[in-house]
Coordinates of C-alpha atoms in Angstrom, one line a residue:
Chain A
M27 CA 40.4 156.0 133.6
G28 CA 38.2 157.8 136.2
K29 CA 35.2 156.5 138.0
P30 CA 32.6 157.9 135.7
E31 CA 34.3 156.4 132.6
R32 CA 34.5 153.0 134.3
G33 CA 30.8 153.2 135.0
K34 CA 30.1 154.1 131.4
N35 CA 32.2 151.3 130.1
Y36 CA 30.4 148.9 132.4
L37 CA 27.2 150.0 130.7
I38 CA 28.3 148.8 127.3
H39 CA 29.0 145.4 128.7
I40 CA 25.5 145.2 130.2
R41 CA 24.0 146.3 126.9
F42 CA 25.9 143.8 124.9
A43 CA 25.1 141.0 127.3
T44 CA 21.4 141.8 127.1
A45 CA 21.5 141.9 123.3
A46 CA 23.5 138.7 123.1
L47 CA 21.2 136.9 125.5
L48 CA 18.2 138.2 123.6
C49 CA 19.7 136.9 120.3
L50 CA 20.4 133.5 121.7
V51 CA 16.9 133.1 123.2
I52 CA 15.2 134.3 119.9
M53 CA 17.4 131.9 118.0
A54 CA 16.6 128.9 120.2
V55 CA 12.9 129.7 120.1
D56 CA 12.9 130.3 116.3
V57 CA 14.7 127.0 115.5
R58 CA 13.2 124.7 118.1
S59 CA 9.6 125.8 118.3
K60 CA 6.9 127.4 116.2
A61 CA 6.2 130.2 118.6
L62 CA 7.7 132.9 116.3
N63 CA 6.2 131.6 113.1
D64 CA 3.4 134.2 113.1
F65 CA 5.9 136.9 114.0
R66 CA 8.1 135.9 111.1
Y67 CA 5.1 135.6 108.7
Y68 CA 4.0 139.2 109.2
L69 CA 7.4 140.8 109.4
E70 CA 8.7 139.0 106.3
T71 CA 5.6 139.9 104.4
A72 CA 6.2 143.5 105.4
L73 CA 9.8 143.3 104.2
Y74 CA 9.0 141.8 100.8
P75 CA 9.3 145.2 99.0
I76 CA 13.0 145.3 100.1
L77 CA 13.5 141.8 98.6
A78 CA 11.8 142.9 95.4
F79 CA 14.0 146.0 95.3
A80 CA 17.1 143.9 95.8
D81 CA 16.0 141.8 92.8
S82 CA 15.5 144.9 90.6
P83 CA 19.0 144.9 89.1
H84 CA 18.3 141.6 87.5
K85 CA 14.9 142.6 86.3
V86 CA 16.4 145.7 84.8
T87 CA 19.2 143.7 83.2
K88 CA 16.7 141.3 81.8
Y89 CA 14.5 144.0 80.5
V90 CA 17.4 145.8 78.8
S91 CA 18.8 142.6 77.3
N92 CA 15.4 141.7 75.9
H93 CA 15.0 145.2 74.3
L94 CA 18.5 145.3 72.9
K95 CA 18.1 142.2 70.8
S96 CA 18.3 142.7 67.1
S97 CA 15.4 141.7 64.9
N98 CA 17.5 138.9 63.4
E99 CA 18.1 137.4 66.8
L100 CA 14.4 137.7 67.7
M101 CA 13.4 136.1 64.4
A102 CA 15.8 133.2 65.0
E103 CA 14.6 132.8 68.5
N104 CA 11.0 132.8 67.4
E105 CA 11.7 130.2 64.7
R106 CA 13.4 128.0 67.2
L107 CA 10.7 128.3 69.8
S108 CA 8.0 127.6 67.2
A109 CA 9.7 124.4 66.1
E110 CA 10.2 123.3 69.7
N111 CA 6.5 124.1 70.4
Y112 CA 5.4 122.1 67.4
I113 CA 7.4 119.0 68.4
Q114 CA 6.1 119.3 72.0
R115 CA 2.5 119.6 70.9
A116 CA 3.0 116.4 68.8
D117 CA 4.5 114.7 71.9
I118 CA 1.6 115.8 74.0
L119 CA -0.9 114.1 71.6
R120 CA 0.8 110.8 72.2
L121 CA 1.1 111.5 75.9
K122 CA -2.6 111.9 76.3
S123 CA -3.4 108.6 74.6
L124 CA -0.7 106.9 76.8
E125 CA -2.2 108.4 79.9
T126 CA -5.7 107.2 79.0
E127 CA -4.3 103.7 78.3
N128 CA -2.3 103.7 81.5
E129 CA -5.4 104.7 83.5
A130 CA -7.5 101.9 81.9
M131 CA -4.8 99.4 82.7
R132 CA -4.5 100.5 86.3
R133 CA -8.2 100.4 86.8
L134 CA -8.2 96.8 85.5
L135 CA -5.5 95.9 88.1
N136 CA -7.3 97.8 90.8
S137 CA -4.1 100.0 91.2
P138 CA -4.4 103.7 92.2
V139 CA -4.8 105.9 89.3
H140 CA -2.3 108.7 88.9
R141 CA -4.1 112.0 88.4
T142 CA -2.5 115.2 87.1
S143 CA -2.3 117.6 90.0
K144 CA -2.8 121.3 89.9
R145 CA 0.3 123.4 89.1
L146 CA 1.4 126.9 89.7
F147 CA 4.0 128.9 87.8
A148 CA 6.4 131.0 89.9
E149 CA 9.4 133.2 89.3
V150 CA 12.6 133.0 91.3
V151 CA 13.4 136.2 93.2
D152 CA 17.1 136.5 92.7
V153 CA 18.3 137.5 96.2
A154 CA 21.0 136.0 98.3
S155 CA 20.0 133.6 101.1
D156 CA 21.8 132.8 104.3
V157 CA 25.3 131.6 103.5
Y158 CA 24.9 128.6 105.7
Q159 CA 21.8 127.4 103.8
R160 CA 20.8 126.5 100.3
R161 CA 17.4 128.1 99.7
V162 CA 15.8 130.3 97.0
V163 CA 12.9 132.7 97.2
I164 CA 9.9 132.5 94.8
N165 CA 7.3 135.1 94.2
R166 CA 4.3 133.1 95.3
G167 CA 3.0 132.8 98.8
T168 CA -0.2 131.9 100.8
G169 CA -2.0 134.5 98.6
S170 CA -1.7 132.0 95.8
G171 CA -2.4 129.0 97.9
V172 CA 1.1 127.8 98.5
Y173 CA 1.7 125.7 101.6
V174 CA 4.7 124.3 103.4
G175 CA 5.9 121.0 102.0
M176 CA 4.8 121.7 98.5
P177 CA 7.0 120.0 95.9
V178 CA 8.8 122.3 93.5
I179 CA 10.0 121.3 90.0
S180 CA 11.5 122.9 87.0
D181 CA 11.5 121.9 83.3
S182 CA 14.4 119.6 83.9
G183 CA 13.7 118.0 87.3
L184 CA 13.0 118.3 91.0
V185 CA 14.1 121.5 92.7
G186 CA 13.0 120.9 96.3
Q187 CA 10.1 121.7 98.6
V188 CA 8.6 124.8 100.1
I189 CA 10.0 125.3 103.6
S190 CA 8.4 128.5 104.7
V191 CA 5.6 130.6 103.3
N192 CA 4.5 134.2 103.6
Y193 CA 1.7 136.1 102.0
A194 CA 3.7 137.3 99.0
F195 CA 6.6 134.9 98.7
S196 CA 8.0 131.6 99.8
R197 CA 11.3 130.0 100.4
V198 CA 12.2 126.7 98.7
L199 CA 14.6 124.2 100.4
L200 CA 16.9 123.1 97.6
L201 CA 18.1 119.5 97.4
S202 CA 21.6 120.5 98.3
D203 CA 20.6 122.1 101.6
P204 CA 22.0 120.2 104.6
N205 CA 18.5 119.7 106.0
S206 CA 17.2 118.2 102.8
A207 CA 16.7 114.4 102.1
V208 CA 14.7 113.0 99.2
P209 CA 13.7 109.4 98.8
V210 CA 14.9 108.3 95.3
V211 CA 15.1 105.2 93.2
N212 CA 17.7 104.3 90.7
D213 CA 16.0 104.5 87.3
R214 CA 18.1 101.6 85.9
N215 CA 17.4 98.9 88.5
Q216 CA 14.8 100.4 90.9
I217 CA 17.1 100.3 94.0
R218 CA 15.8 102.7 96.6
A219 CA 18.0 105.2 98.5
I220 CA 17.9 108.6 100.2
A221 CA 19.6 111.6 98.5
S222 CA 20.8 114.1 101.1
G223 CA 22.2 117.5 100.7
D224 CA 25.6 118.4 102.2
G225 CA 25.6 122.2 101.7
S226 CA 27.6 122.0 98.5
S227 CA 25.6 123.4 95.6
D228 CA 26.5 120.7 93.1
E229 CA 26.7 117.5 95.2
L230 CA 24.3 115.2 96.9
L231 CA 25.2 112.2 99.2
I232 CA 23.5 108.8 98.8
N233 CA 23.7 107.4 102.3
N234 CA 23.4 104.0 103.8
V235 CA 23.6 102.0 100.6
P236 CA 25.3 98.6 101.0
R237 CA 28.5 98.1 99.1
S238 CA 27.0 95.3 97.1
S239 CA 24.3 97.6 95.7
D240 CA 24.3 98.1 91.9
F241 CA 25.0 101.8 91.6
K242 CA 27.2 103.1 88.7
A243 CA 28.4 106.5 87.7
G244 CA 25.9 108.0 85.3
D245 CA 22.8 106.3 86.8
L246 CA 19.7 108.5 86.9
L247 CA 18.0 108.9 90.3
V248 CA 14.3 109.8 90.2
T249 CA 11.9 110.4 93.0
S250 CA 10.4 107.2 94.4
G251 CA 7.2 108.7 95.8
L252 CA 7.9 107.2 99.2
G253 CA 7.4 109.6 102.1
G254 CA 4.4 111.3 100.5
V255 CA 6.1 114.6 99.9
F256 CA 7.2 114.3 96.3
P257 CA 5.4 112.6 93.4
E258 CA 7.2 109.7 91.9
G259 CA 9.2 109.8 88.7
Y260 CA 10.8 113.2 88.6
P261 CA 14.5 113.3 87.9
V262 CA 16.6 114.3 90.9
A263 CA 20.3 113.7 90.3
T264 CA 22.9 111.8 88.3
V265 CA 25.3 109.5 90.1
T266 CA 28.8 111.0 89.7
S267 CA 31.0 108.7 91.8
V268 CA 30.8 105.3 93.6
G269 CA 33.4 104.1 96.0
F270 CA 33.8 102.0 99.1
N271 CA 36.1 101.3 101.9
E272 CA 36.8 97.8 103.1
S273 CA 36.3 98.8 106.7
Q274 CA 32.9 100.5 106.1
P275 CA 29.7 98.6 105.4
F276 CA 28.2 101.2 103.1
A277 CA 29.3 102.6 99.8
F278 CA 30.3 106.3 99.3
I279 CA 28.0 107.5 96.5
K280 CA 27.9 111.1 95.3
A281 CA 25.4 112.5 92.8
K282 CA 25.0 115.8 91.0
P283 CA 21.5 117.5 91.1
I284 CA 19.9 117.7 87.6
V285 CA 18.6 121.2 88.2
D286 CA 21.2 124.0 88.5
A287 CA 19.6 126.2 91.0
S288 CA 21.9 129.1 90.3
K289 CA 20.6 129.4 86.7
M290 CA 17.0 128.7 87.4
R291 CA 14.5 131.6 86.8
Y292 CA 11.1 129.8 86.8
V293 CA 9.7 126.9 88.7
L294 CA 6.4 125.0 89.0
L295 CA 4.7 124.3 92.3
L296 CA 2.7 121.1 92.5
W297 CA -0.4 120.4 94.6
Y298 CA 0.5 116.9 95.5
Q299 CA -1.3 114.9 98.2
R300 CA -1.3 111.2 98.8
S301 CA -5.1 111.3 98.3
D302 CA -4.5 112.1 94.6
Y303 CA -3.1 108.6 94.3
E304 CA -5.7 106.8 96.4
E305 CA -8.1 104.4 94.9
P306 CA -11.0 106.0 93.2
D307 CA -14.5 105.5 94.4
D308 CA -15.6 103.9 91.2
K309 CA -12.9 101.3 91.3
V310 CA -13.5 98.0 89.5
I311 CA -13.5 95.0 91.9
A312 CA -11.9 91.9 90.6
K313 CA -14.3 88.9 90.4
E314 CA -13.8 86.0 92.7
R315 CA -12.3 83.0 91.2
T316 CA -15.1 80.7 90.2
D317 CA -13.4 78.7 87.5
G318 CA -13.6 74.9 87.3
K319 CA -10.3 74.2 88.9
V320 CA -11.3 75.8 92.2
I321 CA -14.6 74.1 92.4
L322 CA -13.0 70.7 91.5
R323 CA -10.3 71.2 94.2
Q324 CA -13.0 72.1 96.9
N325 CA -15.0 69.1 95.9
R326 CA -11.9 66.8 96.1
I327 CA -11.1 68.0 99.6
R328 CA -14.6 67.5 100.7
D329 CA -14.7 63.9 99.3
L330 CA -11.3 63.1 100.9
I331 CA -12.5 64.2 104.3
E332 CA -15.7 62.3 104.0
S333 CA -14.0 59.1 102.9
M334 CA -11.4 59.4 105.8
S335 CA -14.2 59.9 108.3
K336 CA -16.0 56.7 107.1
E337 CA -12.8 54.6 107.2
Q338 CA -11.5 55.8 110.6
P339 CA -14.5 56.6 112.9
H340 CA -12.2 56.7 116.0
M341 CA -10.4 59.8 114.7
S342 CA -13.6 61.8 114.3
G343 CA -12.4 64.7 116.6
D344 CA -9.3 65.4 114.5
I345 CA -11.2 65.0 111.3
T346 CA -13.8 67.4 112.5
T347 CA -11.2 70.1 113.0
N348 CA -9.7 69.4 109.7
G349 CA -13.0 69.3 108.1
Q350 CA -13.8 72.7 109.5
D351 CA -10.6 74.2 108.1
A352 CA -11.2 72.6 104.8
A353 CA -14.7 73.8 104.6
E354 CA -13.7 77.3 105.6
A355 CA -11.0 77.2 102.9
A356 CA -13.6 76.1 100.5
G357 CA -15.7 79.1 101.3
A358 CA -18.4 77.3 103.4
P359 CA -19.9 79.0 106.5
A360 CA -18.2 78.5 109.8
Q361 CA -19.2 75.2 111.5
G362 CA -19.7 75.6 115.2
Q363 CA -21.4 72.3 115.9
P364 CA -19.0 69.5 117.1
G365 CA -18.8 66.5 114.9
N366 CA -20.6 68.2 112.1
G367 CA -18.0 67.2 109.5
G368 CA -16.4 63.9 110.1
A369 CA -19.0 62.4 112.5
Q370 CA -21.6 62.2 109.8
Chain B
M3 CA 26.0 165.9 120.0
T4 CA 29.7 165.9 119.3
A5 CA 32.2 168.3 120.9
M6 CA 34.1 170.5 118.4
P7 CA 37.7 171.8 119.0
N8 CA 36.5 175.4 119.4
G9 CA 34.1 174.4 122.2
K10 CA 30.9 174.4 120.1
K11 CA 28.7 171.5 119.9
R12 CA 28.1 169.9 116.5
R13 CA 24.8 168.1 116.0
S14 CA 25.2 164.4 115.4
G15 CA 21.8 164.2 113.6
P16 CA 23.0 164.6 110.1
Q17 CA 25.9 162.2 110.7
A18 CA 23.5 159.6 112.0
S19 CA 21.1 160.1 109.2
A20 CA 23.8 159.7 106.6
L21 CA 25.0 156.5 108.4
L22 CA 21.5 155.1 108.6
A23 CA 21.1 155.6 104.9
A24 CA 24.4 153.9 104.4
L25 CA 23.2 151.1 106.6
L26 CA 20.1 150.6 104.6
V27 CA 22.2 150.4 101.4
S28 CA 24.5 147.9 103.1
V29 CA 21.6 145.7 104.1
I30 CA 20.3 145.7 100.6
L31 CA 23.7 144.9 99.3
E32 CA 23.9 141.9 101.7
I33 CA 20.6 140.4 100.4
A34 CA 21.2 141.3 96.7
S35 CA 22.5 138.6 94.5
L36 CA 25.7 139.6 92.9
G37 CA 26.5 136.4 91.1
D38 CA 27.4 133.0 92.4
F39 CA 31.1 133.5 92.9
I40 CA 30.7 136.9 94.6
D41 CA 27.8 135.7 96.8
E42 CA 30.0 133.1 98.3
Q43 CA 32.8 135.6 99.1
K44 CA 30.6 138.5 100.0
P45 CA 31.7 140.5 103.1
E46 CA 29.3 141.8 105.7
F47 CA 28.7 145.3 104.4
A48 CA 26.5 146.2 107.3
A49 CA 29.4 145.5 109.7
L50 CA 31.5 148.2 107.9
V51 CA 28.8 150.8 108.5
L52 CA 28.1 149.8 112.1
V53 CA 31.7 149.7 113.1
Y54 CA 32.2 153.2 111.6
Y55 CA 29.0 154.3 113.4
A56 CA 30.2 153.0 116.7
A57 CA 34.0 153.3 116.7
V58 CA 34.7 156.3 114.4
A59 CA 31.6 158.5 114.5
R60 CA 30.9 157.4 118.1
L61 CA 27.2 157.7 117.9
R62 CA 24.8 156.4 120.4
F63 CA 22.8 153.2 120.5
S64 CA 25.2 151.3 118.2
I65 CA 24.5 147.9 119.9
E66 CA 20.7 148.4 119.6
L67 CA 21.1 149.5 116.0
S68 CA 23.2 146.4 115.3
L69 CA 20.6 144.2 116.8
L70 CA 17.8 145.7 114.6
A71 CA 19.9 145.6 111.5
G72 CA 20.9 142.0 112.2
L73 CA 17.3 140.9 112.8
S74 CA 16.3 142.6 109.5
I75 CA 19.0 140.7 107.7
D76 CA 17.8 137.5 109.4
L77 CA 14.3 138.0 108.2
L78 CA 15.3 139.0 104.7
Q79 CA 17.7 136.1 104.3
G80 CA 15.5 133.5 106.0
A81 CA 18.2 132.7 108.5
P82 CA 17.6 131.6 112.0
L83 CA 16.3 134.7 113.8
G84 CA 19.2 136.3 115.8
I85 CA 22.2 134.8 114.1
N86 CA 23.2 137.9 112.1
A87 CA 22.1 140.1 114.9
L88 CA 24.5 138.4 117.3
A89 CA 27.3 138.6 114.7
L90 CA 26.9 142.4 114.2
C91 CA 26.4 143.1 117.9
S92 CA 29.5 141.2 118.8
Q93 CA 31.7 143.0 116.2
V94 CA 30.5 146.4 117.3
Y95 CA 30.9 145.5 121.0
L96 CA 34.4 144.0 120.6
I97 CA 35.7 147.0 118.6
S98 CA 34.0 149.6 120.8
S99 CA 35.0 148.1 124.1
Q100 CA 38.4 146.6 123.4
F101 CA 39.8 149.3 121.1
E102 CA 38.9 152.6 122.7
S103 CA 41.3 154.6 120.6
F104 CA 40.3 152.8 117.4
R105 CA 39.6 156.0 115.4
R106 CA 43.1 157.3 116.1
Y107 CA 44.8 154.2 114.7
S108 CA 46.2 154.3 111.2
Y109 CA 44.0 153.1 108.5
W110 CA 45.8 149.8 107.9
Q111 CA 45.6 149.0 111.7
Q112 CA 41.9 149.7 111.6
A113 CA 41.4 147.5 108.6
L114 CA 43.4 144.7 110.3
I115 CA 41.3 144.9 113.5
V116 CA 38.0 145.0 111.4
G117 CA 39.1 141.9 109.4
I118 CA 40.3 139.9 112.4
V119 CA 37.2 140.6 114.6
N120 CA 35.0 139.8 111.6
L121 CA 36.8 136.5 111.1
I122 CA 36.5 135.5 114.8
V123 CA 32.9 136.4 115.0
S124 CA 32.0 134.7 111.8
V125 CA 33.6 131.4 113.0
T126 CA 31.8 131.7 116.3
C127 CA 28.5 132.3 114.6
Y128 CA 29.1 129.4 112.2
W129 CA 29.8 127.2 115.1
L130 CA 26.5 128.3 116.7
A131 CA 24.6 127.8 113.5
H132 CA 26.1 124.3 113.2
M133 CA 25.0 123.4 116.7
L134 CA 21.5 124.5 115.8
G135 CA 21.7 122.1 112.8
Q136 CA 21.2 124.9 110.3
S137 CA 24.6 125.2 108.6
A138 CA 26.3 123.8 105.6
Y139 CA 29.7 122.2 106.1
E140 CA 31.5 124.2 103.5
A141 CA 31.5 127.7 104.9
N142 CA 34.0 130.2 103.8
F143 CA 35.3 132.7 106.3
I144 CA 38.8 133.9 105.3
I145 CA 38.0 135.6 102.0
P146 CA 35.0 137.6 103.2
A147 CA 37.1 138.8 106.2
L148 CA 40.0 139.8 104.0
L149 CA 37.6 141.6 101.6
L150 CA 36.0 143.4 104.6
A151 CA 39.4 144.5 105.7
A152 CA 40.3 145.6 102.2
L153 CA 37.1 147.5 101.8
W154 CA 37.6 149.4 105.1
L155 CA 40.0 152.0 103.6
P156 CA 37.8 153.1 100.6
F157 CA 34.7 153.0 102.8
R158 CA 36.3 155.1 105.5
L159 CA 37.6 157.7 103.1
L160 CA 34.2 157.9 101.3
V161 CA 32.2 158.2 104.5
D162 CA 34.6 160.7 106.1
L163 CA 33.9 162.9 103.1
A164 CA 30.2 162.6 103.6
V165 CA 29.8 162.8 107.4
K166 CA 33.1 164.6 108.4
P167 CA 33.5 163.1 111.9
D168 CA 35.3 165.1 114.6
L169 CA 38.5 163.2 115.4
S170 CA 40.2 165.8 117.6
K171 CA 38.4 164.8 120.8
E172 CA 37.0 161.6 122.1
G173 CA 33.5 163.1 122.2
E174 CA 30.5 161.1 123.2
A175 CA 31.6 157.5 122.8
D176 CA 28.9 155.0 122.3
G177 CA 30.0 152.9 125.1
E178 CA 30.2 155.8 127.4
D179 CA 26.7 157.2 127.1

């Protein structure tokens, strides 16, 4: 190898070193800071047509399969959907009356009223995500009001939350992603836990649950509402196995997500804020207890103090203090004057 | 420009155009969903085109093109920016710099090199992604690398027909420009 060739070979090392260094710096900045968020936002929005094009085979397949159905199949499907719709409409009638009743009861107890939040229908764009992550793309973005952290559900349960948003599409962090953790509660006995993803598409880990906790295979885990990201009550996973090791303080619990993300085509996005669950302005304030028992008790204490102060005048200081406490407990104004109670 | 055996210069423009079109198709194949099972085992199609571009066609700016293609894949897949770019650049660099007579090897030797380099780079990038806290624990490397090696032969034959690279002389190697 002559001198010029050596010089030229040297150049490729320099070029690769520059490119590799650039990649590492970009990677660190992208993962650890938000400096490249705007850059990603505009570029990903500009690249959306390529994503839509990559999804086109599925759209074509769906279109063709819809148009190749026979009239008998379509009639049978129509009949089935009509029956399903009829039953669901009947259920909704009952649901509305139950919601009204629930709201009335909660108002009586001064509990926060659960209000139905705004929802948005979205379609899953069937493109492959990074192999190291579990995410899906949906065809709604900031143009439709989608924001980061928005809960995403399907007709069977919780799907995940929006992790990044662009103008035309968003990425949803699935429950099985290694960066996902959802506060859940066991529907059978209300034990709280955290369901974390481990990267496997059909498995969640329930971490840090003591061995003595009552978890059984088949238990349904629903969102607990703690953390303020997900509304409570949506099905998350079913417990598949419970085990423990004598040397470990925690049980090994695995669960299977209710929603199969690989077969999911449509999702609902929820506008959920903690403020939706805050107390309403027109809340009903409970009346103070003014029944006979309370008044009798206050009078009895007052009489007792007075009688003690008459019998033992040398203990007036102590009695004064006690008398102040008792009077405060009885709802009387604070007594600042010394000897106002027992000295009399 | 590529040197021809008769001393004439053949323009590399059409070759580059054909390979850039192939690169676009390969990027779309990488982001297209081909079913759950295939998605998990899917090889890096873009690596095939870029290795051909750098080590067989010996066209210029292969590292820079790999960087751009990798960044595009990162953006389209929602991956940490730079991870696929680093993987593609590394594969192109290793094959271009360490196997200078790559295009003179027999096809099975080329396939073996492509598969092994892809495996090593994939494991390294997984390790990097894991350090960044962005990776799943169950990553599959062997089957995609084997599939990439198996695809090398049909890909090479197909693209040879389309771009007709001049293999008689070394020409303008990418690393030597």
